[in-house]
Structures are given as structure tokens and as C-alpha cells.
PDB file of C-alpha atoms in Angstrom:
ATOM      1  CA  MET A   1      -2.320  14.792  12.808  1.00  0.00           C
ATOM      2  CA  SER A   2       0.958  16.625  12.333  1.00  0.00           C
ATOM      3  CA  GLU A   3       3.546  15.326   9.905  1.00  0.00           C
ATOM      4  CA  LEU A   4       6.041  12.957  11.472  1.00  0.00           C
ATOM      5  CA  VAL A   5       9.659  13.949  11.114  1.00  0.00           C
ATOM      6  CA  LEU A   6      11.777  10.886  10.478  1.00  0.00           C
ATOM      7  CA  SER A   7      15.524  10.811  10.987  1.00  0.00           C
ATOM      8  CA  ASN A   8      16.328   9.249   7.591  1.00  0.00           C
ATOM      9  CA  PRO A   9      13.356   9.216   5.242  1.00  0.00           C
ATOM     10  CA  SER A  10      13.308   6.005   3.229  1.00  0.00           C
ATOM     11  CA  LYS A  11      11.449   5.595  -0.033  1.00  0.00           C
ATOM     12  CA  VAL A  12       8.296   3.502   0.164  1.00  0.00           C
ATOM     13  CA  SER A  13       7.170   1.673  -2.974  1.00  0.00           C
ATOM     14  CA  ILE A  14       3.401   1.282  -3.099  1.00  0.00           C
ATOM     15  CA  VAL A  15       2.454  -1.588  -5.401  1.00  0.00           C
ATOM     16  CA  LEU A  16      -1.197  -1.133  -6.319  1.00  0.00           C
ATOM     17  CA  ALA A  17      -3.022  -3.862  -8.231  1.00  0.00           C
ATOM     18  CA  THR A  18      -6.128  -2.883 -10.178  1.00  0.00           C
ATOM     19  CA  MET A  19      -8.879  -4.954 -11.715  1.00  0.00           C
ATOM     20  CA  HIS A  20     -10.116  -1.941 -13.662  1.00  0.00           C
ATOM     21  CA  ARG A  21     -12.524  -0.229 -11.337  1.00  0.00           C
ATOM     22  CA  PRO A  22     -11.725   3.426 -12.109  1.00  0.00           C
ATOM     23  CA  LEU A  23     -14.065   4.899  -9.506  1.00  0.00           C
ATOM     24  CA  TYR A  24     -12.456   2.890  -6.710  1.00  0.00           C
ATOM     25  CA  LEU A  25      -8.990   3.449  -8.137  1.00  0.00           C
ATOM     26  CA  GLN A  26      -9.480   7.211  -8.158  1.00  0.00           C
ATOM     27  CA  THR A  27     -10.328   7.188  -4.445  1.00  0.00           C
ATOM     28  CA  ALA A  28      -7.349   4.936  -3.689  1.00  0.00           C
ATOM     29  CA  LEU A  29      -4.945   7.194  -5.595  1.00  0.00           C
ATOM     30  CA  GLU A  30      -6.357  10.323  -3.959  1.00  0.00           C
ATOM     31  CA  SER A  31      -5.705   8.795  -0.538  1.00  0.00           C
ATOM     32  CA  ILE A  32      -2.131   7.959  -1.551  1.00  0.00           C
ATOM     33  CA  THR A  33      -1.409  11.478  -2.797  1.00  0.00           C
ATOM     34  CA  LYS A  34      -2.617  12.885   0.550  1.00  0.00           C
ATOM     35  CA  GLN A  35      -0.017  10.985   2.603  1.00  0.00           C
ATOM     36  CA  ASP A  36       1.925  13.127   5.083  1.00  0.00           C
ATOM     37  CA  TYR A  37       4.977  10.997   4.239  1.00  0.00           C
ATOM     38  CA  LYS A  38       6.224  12.297   0.909  1.00  0.00           C
ATOM     39  CA  ASN A  39       9.038   9.926  -0.120  1.00  0.00           C
ATOM     40  CA  TRP A  40       6.999   7.307  -1.955  1.00  0.00           C
ATOM     41  CA  GLU A  41       6.396   5.939  -5.421  1.00  0.00           C
ATOM     42  CA  CYS A  42       3.165   4.311  -6.520  1.00  0.00           C
ATOM     43  CA  ILE A  43       3.415   1.574  -9.118  1.00  0.00           C
ATOM     44  CA  VAL A  44       0.005   0.604 -10.455  1.00  0.00           C
ATOM     45  CA  ILE A  45      -0.276  -2.753 -12.171  1.00  0.00           C
ATOM     46  CA  MET A  46      -3.179  -3.137 -14.584  1.00  0.00           C
ATOM     47  CA  GLU A  47      -4.402  -6.701 -15.115  1.00  0.00           C
ATOM     48  CA  TYR A  48      -4.937  -5.941 -18.822  1.00  0.00           C
ATOM     49  CA  ASP A  49      -5.289  -2.912 -21.091  1.00  0.00           C
ATOM     50  CA  HIS A  50      -8.475  -1.032 -20.150  1.00  0.00           C
ATOM     51  CA  GLU A  51      -9.053   2.420 -21.642  1.00  0.00           C
ATOM     52  CA  PRO A  52     -11.031   4.094 -18.784  1.00  0.00           C
ATOM     53  CA  THR A  53      -8.413   2.966 -16.259  1.00  0.00           C
ATOM     54  CA  LYS A  54      -5.604   4.077 -18.537  1.00  0.00           C
ATOM     55  CA  VAL A  55      -7.157   7.558 -18.946  1.00  0.00           C
ATOM     56  CA  LEU A  56      -7.427   7.934 -15.169  1.00  0.00           C
ATOM     57  CA  LEU A  57      -3.844   6.766 -14.642  1.00  0.00           C
ATOM     58  CA  ASP A  58      -2.559   9.126 -17.327  1.00  0.00           C
ATOM     59  CA  GLU A  59      -4.238  12.014 -15.483  1.00  0.00           C
ATOM     60  CA  PHE A  60      -2.795  11.032 -12.099  1.00  0.00           C
ATOM     61  CA  SER A  61       0.700  10.351 -13.434  1.00  0.00           C
ATOM     62  CA  GLN A  62       0.737  13.763 -15.136  1.00  0.00           C
ATOM     63  CA  LEU A  63      -0.263  15.451 -11.878  1.00  0.00           C
ATOM     64  CA  ASP A  64       2.190  13.469  -9.744  1.00  0.00           C
ATOM     65  CA  SER A  65       5.348  11.959 -11.251  1.00  0.00           C
ATOM     66  CA  ARG A  66       5.588   9.490  -8.337  1.00  0.00           C
ATOM     67  CA  ILE A  67       2.689   7.558  -9.887  1.00  0.00           C
ATOM     68  CA  THR A  68       3.506   5.189 -12.747  1.00  0.00           C
ATOM     69  CA  TYR A  69       1.624   2.287 -14.234  1.00  0.00           C
ATOM     70  CA  PHE A  70       2.243  -0.854 -16.206  1.00  0.00           C
ATOM     71  CA  ILE A  71       0.019  -3.295 -18.035  1.00  0.00           C
ATOM     72  CA  LYS A  72       0.916  -6.722 -16.753  1.00  0.00           C
ATOM     73  CA  PRO A  73       2.069  -9.003 -19.578  1.00  0.00           C
ATOM     74  CA  SER A  74       0.151 -12.244 -20.010  1.00  0.00           C
ATOM     75  CA  THR A  75       3.377 -14.135 -19.281  1.00  0.00           C
ATOM     76  CA  ALA A  76       3.264 -12.814 -15.701  1.00  0.00           C
ATOM     77  CA  GLY A  77       0.119 -14.838 -14.968  1.00  0.00           C
ATOM     78  CA  LYS A  78      -3.365 -13.817 -13.921  1.00  0.00           C
ATOM     79  CA  GLY A  79      -4.521 -12.572 -10.554  1.00  0.00           C
ATOM     80  CA  VAL A  80      -3.591 -10.144  -7.835  1.00  0.00           C
ATOM     81  CA  SER A  81      -0.619 -12.130  -6.494  1.00  0.00           C
ATOM     82  CA  ASN A  82       0.997 -12.172  -9.907  1.00  0.00           C
ATOM     83  CA  SER A  83       0.279  -8.458 -10.278  1.00  0.00           C
ATOM     84  CA  ARG A  84       2.074  -7.805  -6.996  1.00  0.00           C
ATOM     85  CA  ASN A  85       5.009  -9.998  -8.008  1.00  0.00           C
ATOM     86  CA  PHE A  86       5.285  -8.171 -11.328  1.00  0.00           C
ATOM     87  CA  GLY A  87       5.058  -4.827  -9.518  1.00  0.00           C
ATOM     88  CA  LEU A  88       7.814  -5.800  -7.088  1.00  0.00           C
ATOM     89  CA  GLN A  89      10.183  -6.005 -10.051  1.00  0.00           C
ATOM     90  CA  LYS A  90       9.518  -2.308 -10.744  1.00  0.00           C
ATOM     91  CA  THR A  91      10.118  -0.948  -7.234  1.00  0.00           C
ATOM     92  CA  SER A  92      13.016   1.210  -6.105  1.00  0.00           C
ATOM     93  CA  GLY A  93      12.042   1.817  -2.480  1.00  0.00           C
ATOM     94  CA  ARG A  94      13.455   0.431   0.731  1.00  0.00           C
ATOM     95  CA  PHE A  95       9.972  -0.537   1.921  1.00  0.00           C
ATOM     96  CA  VAL A  96       7.002  -2.010   0.038  1.00  0.00           C
ATOM     97  CA  GLN A  97       3.339  -1.330   0.721  1.00  0.00           C
ATOM     98  CA  PHE A  98       0.867  -3.563  -1.119  1.00  0.00           C
ATOM     99  CA  PHE A  99      -2.413  -1.910  -1.991  1.00  0.00           C
ATOM    100  CA  ASP A 100      -5.517  -2.682  -4.031  1.00  0.00           C
ATOM    101  CA  ASP A 101      -7.727  -0.410  -6.092  1.00  0.00           C
ATOM    102  CA  ASP A 102     -10.516  -0.550  -3.500  1.00  0.00           C
ATOM    103  CA  ASP A 103      -8.310   0.373  -0.518  1.00  0.00           C
ATOM    104  CA  VAL A 104      -8.077   3.777   1.163  1.00  0.00           C
ATOM    105  CA  MET A 105      -5.160   5.008   3.314  1.00  0.00           C
ATOM    106  CA  LEU A 106      -5.590   7.514   6.077  1.00  0.00           C
ATOM    107  CA  PRO A 107      -3.083  10.381   5.630  1.00  0.00           C
ATOM    108  CA  PHE A 108      -0.691   9.078   8.307  1.00  0.00           C
ATOM    109  CA  HIS A 109      -0.673   5.427   7.165  1.00  0.00           C
ATOM    110  CA  ILE A 110       2.776   5.323   5.568  1.00  0.00           C
ATOM    111  CA  SER A 111       4.484   7.622   8.080  1.00  0.00           C
ATOM    112  CA  MET A 112       3.264   5.489  10.991  1.00  0.00           C
ATOM    113  CA  LYS A 113       4.539   2.291   9.358  1.00  0.00           C
ATOM    114  CA  VAL A 114       7.945   3.783   8.546  1.00  0.00           C
ATOM    115  CA  LYS A 115       8.204   5.021  12.132  1.00  0.00           C
ATOM    116  CA  LEU A 116       7.456   1.493  13.366  1.00  0.00           C
ATOM    117  CA  PHE A 117      10.396   0.225  11.323  1.00  0.00           C
ATOM    118  CA  GLU A 118      12.636   2.953  12.696  1.00  0.00           C
ATOM    119  CA  ASP A 119      11.582   2.197  16.271  1.00  0.00           C
ATOM    120  CA  ASN A 120      11.929  -1.577  15.750  1.00  0.00           C
ATOM    121  CA  PRO A 121      14.949  -2.185  13.493  1.00  0.00           C
ATOM    122  CA  GLN A 122      14.773  -5.937  14.141  1.00  0.00           C
ATOM    123  CA  ALA A 123      11.416  -6.106  12.292  1.00  0.00           C
ATOM    124  CA  ASP A 124      11.247  -7.451   8.770  1.00  0.00           C
ATOM    125  CA  PHE A 125       7.648  -6.296   8.271  1.00  0.00           C
ATOM    126  CA  VAL A 126       4.908  -4.472  10.116  1.00  0.00           C
ATOM    127  CA  VAL A 127       1.191  -5.150  10.071  1.00  0.00           C
ATOM    128  CA  CYS A 128      -1.516  -2.696  10.957  1.00  0.00           C
ATOM    129  CA  LYS A 129      -5.158  -3.100  11.733  1.00  0.00           C
ATOM    130  CA  LEU A 130      -7.704  -2.129   9.142  1.00  0.00           C
ATOM    131  CA  GLY A 131     -11.356  -1.352   9.035  1.00  0.00           C
ATOM    132  CA  GLY A 132     -14.066  -1.857   6.494  1.00  0.00           C
ATOM    133  CA  PHE A 133     -16.647   0.628   5.345  1.00  0.00           C
ATOM    134  CA  TYR A 134     -19.346   0.814   2.729  1.00  0.00           C
ATOM    135  CA  ASN A 135     -19.895   3.633   0.287  1.00  0.00           C
ATOM    136  CA  GLU A 136     -17.990   6.733   1.365  1.00  0.00           C
ATOM    137  CA  TYR A 137     -15.514   6.729   4.269  1.00  0.00           C
ATOM    138  CA  LYS A 138     -16.985   8.870   7.058  1.00  0.00           C
ATOM    139  CA  GLY A 139     -13.951   9.023   9.337  1.00  0.00           C
ATOM    140  CA  THR A 140     -11.397  11.761   9.508  1.00  0.00           C
ATOM    141  CA  CYS A 141      -7.636  11.920   9.563  1.00  0.00           C
ATOM    142  CA  ASN A 142      -8.004  12.726  13.273  1.00  0.00           C
ATOM    143  CA  ASP A 143      -9.300   9.255  14.058  1.00  0.00           C
ATOM    144  CA  PRO A 144      -6.943   7.697  16.598  1.00  0.00           C
ATOM    145  CA  PRO A 145      -4.589   5.400  14.735  1.00  0.00           C
ATOM    146  CA  SER A 146      -4.842   1.742  15.671  1.00  0.00           C
ATOM    147  CA  TYR A 147      -1.294   1.140  14.524  1.00  0.00           C
ATOM    148  CA  GLY A 148       1.145  -0.497  16.837  1.00  0.00           C
ATOM    149  CA  PHE A 149       4.013  -2.891  16.898  1.00  0.00           C
ATOM    150  CA  GLU A 150       2.869  -6.248  18.250  1.00  0.00           C
ATOM    151  CA  GLY A 151       6.004  -8.261  17.652  1.00  0.00           C
ATOM    152  CA  TRP A 152       7.921  -9.821  14.821  1.00  0.00           C
ATOM    153  CA  ILE A 153       8.500 -13.209  13.302  1.00  0.00           C
ATOM    154  CA  ASN A 154      11.890 -14.845  13.446  1.00  0.00           C
ATOM    155  CA  GLN A 155      13.226 -18.409  13.309  1.00  0.00           C
ATOM    156  CA  SER A 156      12.364 -19.145  16.934  1.00  0.00           C
ATOM    157  CA  ASN A 157       8.659 -18.380  16.609  1.00  0.00           C
ATOM    158  CA  ILE A 158       7.834 -19.061  12.953  1.00  0.00           C
ATOM    159  CA  ASN A 159       6.158 -22.428  13.695  1.00  0.00           C
ATOM    160  CA  THR A 160       3.979 -20.903  16.396  1.00  0.00           C
ATOM    161  CA  PHE A 161       3.023 -18.162  13.991  1.00  0.00           C
ATOM    162  CA  PHE A 162       1.805 -20.563  11.298  1.00  0.00           C
ATOM    163  CA  GLN A 163       0.067 -22.968  13.690  1.00  0.00           C
ATOM    164  CA  GLN A 164      -2.077 -20.293  15.315  1.00  0.00           C
ATOM    165  CA  ASP A 165      -4.909 -18.215  13.960  1.00  0.00           C
ATOM    166  CA  TYR A 166      -2.835 -15.119  13.292  1.00  0.00           C
ATOM    167  CA  LYS A 167      -4.146 -13.297  10.248  1.00  0.00           C
ATOM    168  CA  ILE A 168      -2.039 -10.975   8.123  1.00  0.00           C
ATOM    169  CA  ASN A 169      -3.683  -9.001   5.357  1.00  0.00           C
ATOM    170  CA  SER A 170      -1.848  -7.682   2.327  1.00  0.00           C
ATOM    171  CA  CYS A 171      -2.102  -4.077   3.509  1.00  0.00           C
TER     172      CYS A 171
END
């Protein structure tokens, strides 16, 4: 897929929570660094100090200055939601993309989402479909994207949204 040219590239802050699974984290970070959208920062939040994870993050942050990491203080609370909340305090981007250490982004993931915001300025957030896989991902970056804008939530439809079975994942 060719790189999308956006009229006013906006920084995307990727907040990545890790529970110290370096092998998964390496794959996640590799997928982030291969994005065709280049104006991003990746803020990795470690649940606690873990040497193998720290070594991996030192390597990635030396190779790409857009990647930084923090060890979440105990005062921030345990769990992935608290990691994301702590990470949000460190962001500088216009948009936020939550991510976990066992997630993988196709190379056009961020550019497609930013384009959805550009095409739909009334949207406060966009949601994309996702797929699961086991072991190694066997798809390619040429897989047809299943991204699309299906609507947005505002005051007139918020009750309908919460009363129906409409699932939103953190990605």
C-alpha cells in the first residue's frame, strides 16, 4: 500500500502498556516502527522494573528517538487501565492510539485512522476492526484494510450506544 499523503500531518501518541513479555513487545514495536505514517511517538509504560524488558526498550529507544518508556510508579495503581492513564500524562500528540505489548499494527494502521479523522472532522474517535492470530502473523501489508468510518457518538445517540451490544476495543 502506498503512503497516504495527509494535508496536515498530526502527531499520534501511541501509549503502549507492557506486562513484561519482551518477545511480544519486540514484535509490537517492530510493527510500530514500520508505520507508513511517520509523525508518531510511542510511550511504553512498564508495569514495574523488569530488566529484560528494559534492555529491549533501551535498544529500541536508541534506534528510534520516537520511542520512550517509563516505569509506572506504584502510586499510579496496578493494571493496564492505570498504565494507559499514566501514559496519557506523557503524550504530546493530537491523537492517541492505545496499544498493548501483544498487539501488531499493519503498516497502514495509523495513516488510515488519521485519514478517517480528516475525512470526518465531527468524530471524536475512530474504531477499526481487528483480527486475531496465533503464533506468527501470516498476512501481508497488502491485505485489504477493513477500516471504515461507521458513525460517531454524540449527545443524541449516546444512550442508544450504551444500551446496545456495540463493542469497542482499546485499539
